Tab-separated table of C-alpha atoms in Angstrom:
chain	number	residue	atom	x	y	z
A	1	MET	CA	41.133	31.341	-28.148
A	2	LYS	CA	41.706	27.634	-27.764
A	3	PHE	CA	41.686	28.009	-23.958
A	4	LYS	CA	38.443	30.023	-24.087
A	5	SER	CA	36.932	27.404	-26.374
A	6	LEU	CA	37.807	24.661	-23.899
A	7	ILE	CA	36.243	26.635	-21.045
A	8	ALA	CA	33.088	27.222	-23.087
A	9	THR	CA	32.903	23.550	-23.998
A	10	GLY	CA	33.360	22.587	-20.349
A	11	LEU	CA	30.650	24.971	-19.196
A	12	LEU	CA	28.246	23.671	-21.830
A	13	SER	CA	29.027	20.112	-20.791
A	14	MET	CA	28.393	20.924	-17.123
A	15	LEU	CA	25.150	22.692	-18.032
A	16	ALA	CA	23.971	19.748	-20.138
A	17	SER	CA	24.833	17.369	-17.329
A	18	HIS	CA	22.944	19.508	-14.826
A	19	VAL	CA	19.887	19.698	-17.087
A	20	ALA	CA	19.943	15.945	-17.725
A	21	HIS	CA	20.226	15.302	-13.997
A	22	ALA	CA	17.368	17.662	-13.258
A	23	GLN	CA	15.227	15.939	-15.875
A	24	SER	CA	15.991	12.520	-14.395
A	25	ASP	CA	15.054	13.534	-10.841
A	26	TYR	CA	11.886	11.869	-9.580
A	27	PRO	CA	9.066	14.474	-9.520
A	28	VAL	CA	8.124	14.035	-5.843
A	29	ASN	CA	10.216	13.523	-2.727
A	30	ARG	CA	7.701	11.414	-0.796
A	31	VAL	CA	6.128	8.193	-2.066
A	32	SER	CA	3.563	6.058	-0.252
A	33	LEU	CA	3.318	2.345	-1.030
A	34	VAL	CA	-0.082	1.075	0.091
A	35	THR	CA	-1.026	-2.473	1.049
A	36	HIS	CA	-4.155	-4.172	2.340
A	37	SER	CA	-1.870	-6.478	4.317
A	38	SER	CA	-1.445	-6.138	8.065
A	39	PRO	CA	2.028	-5.289	9.451
A	40	GLY	CA	4.134	-8.421	9.126
A	41	GLY	CA	1.969	-9.824	6.330
A	42	GLY	CA	3.455	-10.872	2.995
A	43	THR	CA	2.923	-7.689	0.998
A	44	ASP	CA	3.887	-5.512	3.954
A	45	VAL	CA	7.189	-7.385	4.292
A	46	PHE	CA	7.791	-7.248	0.539
A	47	LEU	CA	7.220	-3.487	0.296
A	48	ARG	CA	9.374	-2.699	3.313
A	49	GLY	CA	12.172	-4.762	1.823
A	50	LEU	CA	11.817	-3.058	-1.559
A	51	ILE	CA	11.912	0.517	-0.277
A	52	LYS	CA	15.233	-0.077	1.486
A	53	HIS	CA	16.783	-0.428	-1.959
A	54	LEU	CA	14.815	2.331	-3.698
A	55	SER	CA	15.055	5.212	-1.220
A	56	GLY	CA	18.784	5.936	-1.538
A	57	PRO	CA	19.271	5.725	-5.322
A	58	MET	CA	16.042	7.622	-6.045
A	59	LYS	CA	16.637	10.197	-3.270
A	60	VAL	CA	12.990	9.755	-2.285
A	61	ASN	CA	11.407	9.166	1.124
A	62	PHE	CA	9.280	6.024	0.893
A	63	SER	CA	6.711	4.855	3.416
A	64	VAL	CA	4.422	1.824	3.663
A	65	GLU	CA	0.777	2.477	4.491
A	66	ASN	CA	-1.420	-0.378	5.749
A	67	ILE	CA	-5.080	0.147	4.817
A	68	ARG	CA	-7.145	-2.857	5.763
A	69	GLY	CA	-10.702	-3.848	4.968
A	70	GLY	CA	-12.798	-5.166	2.121
A	71	SER	CA	-10.278	-7.873	1.161
A	72	GLY	CA	-8.086	-5.144	-0.321
A	73	ALA	CA	-10.881	-3.099	-1.930
A	74	THR	CA	-10.494	-0.255	0.581
A	75	ALA	CA	-6.786	0.101	-0.165
A	76	VAL	CA	-7.325	-0.072	-3.934
A	77	ALA	CA	-9.979	2.663	-3.785
A	78	HIS	CA	-7.652	4.841	-1.692
A	79	VAL	CA	-4.847	4.588	-4.253
A	80	ALA	CA	-7.187	5.111	-7.214
A	81	LYS	CA	-8.170	8.502	-5.745
A	82	GLY	CA	-4.534	9.524	-5.267
A	83	ALA	CA	-2.571	12.017	-7.331
A	84	ALA	CA	-1.269	10.633	-10.633
A	85	ASP	CA	2.184	12.097	-10.057
A	86	GLY	CA	4.111	9.056	-8.822
A	87	SER	CA	3.494	9.769	-5.144
A	88	ILE	CA	1.299	6.745	-4.380
A	89	PHE	CA	1.232	3.112	-5.498
A	90	TYR	CA	-0.519	-0.083	-4.481
A	91	GLY	CA	1.423	-3.281	-3.760
A	92	THR	CA	-0.238	-5.721	-6.152
A	93	THR	CA	-0.822	-9.443	-5.820
A	94	PRO	CA	-3.492	-11.678	-7.421
A	95	THR	CA	-5.767	-10.735	-4.498
A	96	TYR	CA	-6.728	-7.402	-6.031
A	97	ILE	CA	-7.919	-9.192	-9.151
A	98	GLN	CA	-9.786	-11.860	-7.200
A	99	THR	CA	-11.498	-9.349	-4.921
A	100	THR	CA	-12.772	-7.504	-7.985
A	101	LEU	CA	-14.172	-10.663	-9.567
A	102	LEU	CA	-15.830	-12.011	-6.429
A	103	SER	CA	-16.919	-8.897	-4.542
A	104	ARG	CA	-17.359	-6.433	-7.413
A	105	PRO	CA	-16.310	-3.371	-5.378
A	106	GLN	CA	-16.881	0.130	-6.693
A	107	VAL	CA	-13.186	0.371	-7.620
A	108	GLY	CA	-11.574	-2.829	-8.861
A	109	TYR	CA	-8.162	-3.869	-10.125
A	110	ASP	CA	-8.957	-2.215	-13.461
A	111	GLY	CA	-9.306	1.108	-11.633
A	112	LEU	CA	-5.522	1.129	-11.216
A	113	ASP	CA	-2.753	1.145	-13.816
A	114	PRO	CA	-0.098	-1.595	-13.441
A	115	ILE	CA	3.331	0.035	-13.361
A	116	ALA	CA	5.562	-2.987	-12.756
A	117	ILE	CA	5.557	-6.694	-12.003
A	118	ILE	CA	8.610	-7.457	-9.869
A	119	PHE	CA	8.588	-10.983	-8.428
A	120	ILE	CA	6.923	-14.373	-8.520
A	121	ASP	CA	6.405	-15.506	-4.921
A	122	PRO	CA	5.915	-19.208	-4.093
A	123	GLU	CA	3.139	-20.237	-1.712
A	124	VAL	CA	3.759	-22.917	0.915
A	125	ILE	CA	1.621	-24.877	3.379
A	126	TYR	CA	2.897	-24.883	6.959
A	127	THR	CA	2.039	-26.063	10.461
A	128	ARG	CA	3.399	-25.402	13.939
A	129	THR	CA	6.462	-27.401	14.932
A	130	GLU	CA	4.629	-29.136	17.806
A	131	SER	CA	1.880	-30.495	15.545
A	132	PRO	CA	1.819	-34.203	14.621
A	133	PHE	CA	1.686	-33.420	10.894
A	134	LYS	CA	4.770	-34.243	8.823
A	135	SER	CA	3.137	-34.140	5.376
A	136	LEU	CA	-0.019	-33.027	3.599
A	137	GLU	CA	-1.205	-36.624	3.696
A	138	ASP	CA	-1.067	-36.525	7.508
A	139	VAL	CA	-3.220	-33.382	7.496
A	140	ILE	CA	-5.800	-34.899	5.163
A	141	LYS	CA	-5.957	-38.198	7.073
A	142	HIS	CA	-6.570	-36.277	10.305
A	143	ALA	CA	-9.327	-34.190	8.710
A	144	LYS	CA	-11.084	-37.275	7.344
A	145	ALA	CA	-10.787	-39.180	10.628
A	146	ASN	CA	-12.001	-36.227	12.703
A	147	PRO	CA	-14.838	-34.548	10.786
A	148	GLY	CA	-15.695	-31.132	12.139
A	149	LYS	CA	-12.558	-30.852	14.258
A	150	SER	CA	-10.018	-29.631	11.695
A	151	ARG	CA	-9.672	-25.976	10.742
A	152	TRP	CA	-7.365	-24.439	8.170
A	153	GLY	CA	-6.196	-20.831	8.079
A	154	ALA	CA	-5.965	-18.541	5.068
A	155	SER	CA	-5.796	-14.838	4.316
A	156	ASN	CA	-8.775	-12.799	3.119
A	157	PRO	CA	-11.742	-14.481	1.391
A	158	ALA	CA	-10.837	-13.355	-2.133
A	159	SER	CA	-7.126	-14.128	-1.852
A	160	LEU	CA	-5.063	-16.558	-3.875
A	161	GLU	CA	-4.257	-18.346	-0.618
A	162	ARG	CA	-7.927	-18.864	0.257
A	163	ILE	CA	-8.652	-20.185	-3.240
A	164	ALA	CA	-5.627	-22.494	-3.013
A	165	MET	CA	-6.921	-23.928	0.268
A	166	GLU	CA	-10.346	-24.477	-1.300
A	167	ARG	CA	-8.699	-26.293	-4.196
A	168	LEU	CA	-6.656	-28.427	-1.793
A	169	SER	CA	-9.830	-29.365	0.074
A	170	ARG	CA	-11.537	-30.383	-3.159
A	171	SER	CA	-8.486	-32.233	-4.461
A	172	ALA	CA	-8.278	-34.217	-1.217
A	173	GLY	CA	-12.014	-34.899	-1.101
A	174	VAL	CA	-12.426	-33.497	2.401
A	175	LYS	CA	-14.599	-30.712	3.803
A	176	VAL	CA	-12.751	-28.453	6.232
A	177	PRO	CA	-13.693	-24.989	7.552
A	178	ILE	CA	-11.235	-22.471	6.097
A	179	VAL	CA	-10.962	-19.361	8.254
A	180	SER	CA	-9.968	-16.126	6.510
A	181	HIS	CA	-7.976	-13.172	7.839
A	182	GLU	CA	-7.054	-9.745	6.489
A	183	GLY	CA	-3.370	-10.659	6.559
A	184	GLY	CA	-0.856	-13.443	6.999
A	185	ALA	CA	0.304	-12.241	10.417
A	186	ASP	CA	-3.130	-12.836	11.961
A	187	GLN	CA	-3.323	-16.263	10.379
A	188	MET	CA	0.107	-17.152	11.763
A	189	ILE	CA	-1.114	-16.557	15.319
A	190	GLY	CA	-3.901	-19.079	14.769
A	191	VAL	CA	-1.488	-21.713	13.493
A	192	LEU	CA	1.026	-21.167	16.288
A	193	ASN	CA	-1.597	-21.444	19.033
A	194	GLY	CA	-3.079	-24.588	17.520
A	195	THR	CA	-6.381	-23.085	16.399
A	196	TYR	CA	-5.614	-24.191	12.825
A	197	ASP	CA	-4.002	-27.417	11.654
A	198	ILE	CA	-2.289	-25.629	8.784
A	199	GLY	CA	-1.832	-22.208	7.242
A	200	ILE	CA	-0.666	-20.930	3.883
A	201	GLY	CA	1.716	-18.106	3.046
A	202	GLU	CA	4.780	-16.863	1.204
A	203	MET	CA	8.295	-17.689	2.309
A	204	GLN	CA	8.953	-13.986	2.794
A	205	GLU	CA	6.421	-13.703	5.621
A	206	LEU	CA	7.227	-17.130	7.102
A	207	GLN	CA	11.016	-16.838	7.155
A	208	ALA	CA	11.352	-15.422	10.678
A	209	GLN	CA	9.139	-18.086	12.270
A	210	LEU	CA	10.849	-20.805	10.250
A	211	GLU	CA	14.305	-19.692	11.368
A	212	ALA	CA	13.048	-19.516	14.963
A	213	GLY	CA	11.989	-23.152	14.699
A	214	LYS	CA	8.321	-22.397	15.348
A	215	ILE	CA	6.833	-23.751	12.117
A	216	ARG	CA	7.309	-26.753	9.824
A	217	LEU	CA	6.825	-26.569	6.056
A	218	LEU	CA	4.674	-29.316	4.552
A	219	ALA	CA	4.491	-28.476	0.831
A	220	THR	CA	5.140	-25.859	-1.803
A	221	LEU	CA	2.355	-25.054	-4.251
A	222	SER	CA	4.815	-24.262	-7.027
A	223	GLU	CA	5.193	-26.345	-10.183
A	224	LYS	CA	8.567	-27.646	-9.038
A	225	ARG	CA	10.575	-27.741	-5.825
A	226	LEU	CA	12.198	-24.518	-4.641
A	227	ASP	CA	15.914	-24.160	-5.341
A	228	GLY	CA	16.591	-23.030	-1.796
A	229	LEU	CA	14.481	-25.809	-0.227
A	230	PRO	CA	15.053	-28.863	-2.420
A	231	GLN	CA	13.808	-31.222	0.300
A	232	LEU	CA	10.344	-29.606	0.402
A	233	MET	CA	7.967	-31.591	-1.805
A	234	THR	CA	5.361	-29.961	-4.014
A	235	ALA	CA	1.679	-30.609	-3.367
A	236	LYS	CA	1.526	-32.370	-6.744
A	237	GLU	CA	4.264	-34.770	-5.685
A	238	GLN	CA	2.173	-35.608	-2.630
A	239	GLY	CA	-0.878	-36.415	-4.738
A	240	PHE	CA	-2.757	-33.102	-4.644
A	241	ASN	CA	-3.005	-31.223	-7.939
A	242	VAL	CA	-2.786	-27.676	-6.598
A	243	VAL	CA	-0.375	-25.216	-8.240
A	244	VAL	CA	-0.574	-21.446	-7.785
A	245	ARG	CA	1.367	-18.524	-9.223
A	246	LYS	CA	1.596	-15.423	-7.071
A	247	PHE	CA	3.079	-12.206	-8.417
A	248	ARG	CA	4.170	-9.043	-6.637
A	249	GLY	CA	4.226	-5.645	-8.273
A	250	LEU	CA	3.090	-2.024	-8.165
A	251	ALA	CA	0.088	-0.217	-9.643
A	252	GLY	CA	-0.838	3.440	-9.428
A	253	PRO	CA	-3.680	5.827	-10.158
A	254	LYS	CA	-4.511	6.125	-13.828
A	255	GLY	CA	-2.810	8.977	-15.643
A	256	ILE	CA	0.761	8.681	-14.326
A	257	PRO	CA	3.056	10.161	-17.012
A	258	ASP	CA	5.153	7.682	-18.996
A	259	ASN	CA	8.433	9.280	-17.925
A	260	VAL	CA	7.512	8.859	-14.243
A	261	ALA	CA	6.543	5.228	-14.798
A	262	ARG	CA	9.865	4.645	-16.582
A	263	GLN	CA	11.814	6.234	-13.727
A	264	MET	CA	10.149	3.890	-11.244
A	265	GLU	CA	10.747	0.901	-13.513
A	266	ASP	CA	14.419	1.803	-13.970
A	267	ALA	CA	14.879	2.190	-10.223
A	268	ILE	CA	13.230	-1.185	-9.595
A	269	ARG	CA	15.447	-2.894	-12.178
A	270	LYS	CA	18.561	-1.421	-10.569
A	271	ALA	CA	17.381	-2.462	-7.106
A	272	VAL	CA	16.639	-6.034	-8.208
A	273	ALA	CA	20.069	-6.255	-9.853
A	274	SER	CA	21.914	-5.007	-6.756
A	275	PRO	CA	23.872	-7.687	-4.847
A	276	ALA	CA	22.462	-6.552	-1.490
A	277	TYR	CA	18.824	-6.906	-2.532
A	278	LYS	CA	19.527	-10.100	-4.475
A	279	ALA	CA	20.898	-11.693	-1.310
A	280	GLU	CA	17.691	-10.774	0.534
A	281	TYR	CA	15.119	-11.905	-2.005
A	282	THR	CA	17.037	-15.087	-2.838
A	283	ARG	CA	16.944	-15.960	0.848
A	284	GLU	CA	13.184	-15.402	0.776
A	285	HIS	CA	12.792	-17.559	-2.362
A	286	LEU	CA	11.434	-14.753	-4.545
A	287	THR	CA	11.967	-15.158	-8.292
A	288	PRO	CA	12.640	-11.834	-10.073
A	289	MET	CA	10.495	-11.121	-13.132
A	290	VAL	CA	10.630	-7.385	-13.754
A	291	LEU	CA	8.059	-6.198	-16.289
A	292	GLY	CA	7.578	-2.548	-17.185
A	293	ARG	CA	4.290	-0.735	-17.652
A	294	GLU	CA	3.095	-2.170	-20.986
A	295	ALA	CA	4.152	-5.726	-20.176
A	296	ALA	CA	2.678	-5.412	-16.672
A	297	ARG	CA	-0.652	-4.337	-18.133
A	298	GLN	CA	-0.739	-7.382	-20.417
A	299	PHE	CA	0.414	-9.720	-17.642
A	300	THR	CA	-2.352	-8.451	-15.346
A	301	ALA	CA	-4.969	-8.925	-18.067
A	302	ASP	CA	-3.730	-12.475	-18.672
A	303	VAL	CA	-3.864	-13.337	-14.958
A	304	ALA	CA	-7.387	-11.911	-14.750
A	305	ALA	CA	-8.496	-14.118	-17.653
A	306	GLU	CA	-6.871	-17.176	-16.046
A	307	THR	CA	-8.544	-16.362	-12.725
A	308	ILE	CA	-11.986	-16.118	-14.306
A	309	THR	CA	-11.492	-19.557	-15.854
A	310	SER	CA	-10.284	-21.000	-12.538
A	311	PHE	CA	-13.195	-19.482	-10.594
A	312	LYS	CA	-15.692	-20.937	-13.048
A	313	GLU	CA	-14.095	-24.367	-12.725
A	314	ILE	CA	-14.501	-24.415	-8.933
A	315	GLY	CA	-17.947	-22.855	-8.980
A	316	LEU	CA	-17.157	-19.379	-7.655
A	317	LEU	CA	-18.304	-17.702	-10.873
A	318	LYS	CA	-21.004	-18.677	-13.330
């Protein structure tokens, strides 16, 4: 009897384990992560890096889909119409909030449900290695001495990067044409060929060109110097009061079940904690800040409120 009891207990244990495993399985086997960024742009690079560390543990096939146009509004609308089953998410940055406030598209940031905030991503100002500029002061002096000849690059018109460049221009007291692009990769071409004096981007998208010796960093727009680049001065240290905070996360169609959102959050937390991924994002100067669904919703609302205040201060909103 004791032997039979042990067998029965073992079978029940195996059954419970199987049921628990089945319940923990992600509900779909294919997930699309959508970005408005062009291939090679900041969000594109971020998402492709993330899925390398989610695919295996989740046993899910991830893909990155680049949907350009409308400063991100086209991509947001595409995701909002998707199935609320965990099969599609949008790679969020402050741009999707800014586009909503400035362009008022049919589907805005509030048409999606924030699922997770994952990283804070520092913005830096850069120039091509062959340029004469060694500091932001050099750039500003050149712009003032050569009115109408300087041009600065930025990503799309409603982006955090574009707003940061506008703030830099105002802080420096100089008027410079700021040319927008749908993604950081297009902007990079303009900087490398000398069309623009400077560009702005995240370390993640600049790393390859920096390591190849093709660009020079002039300033970080973070509150303090980056741990991995202690020699790079902040814009504030150089006399220009411009500080920006860029986040990276995921948002999905409204109506995603809580258990699916939790599964994605848990997988993200495990990925961020893994030594392999940590080595990658540390190299790219990303600061982990994993927030789950409820906290991500509040964080997004707070950033939206801050953005409205900032836009009113610089005259973009009344």
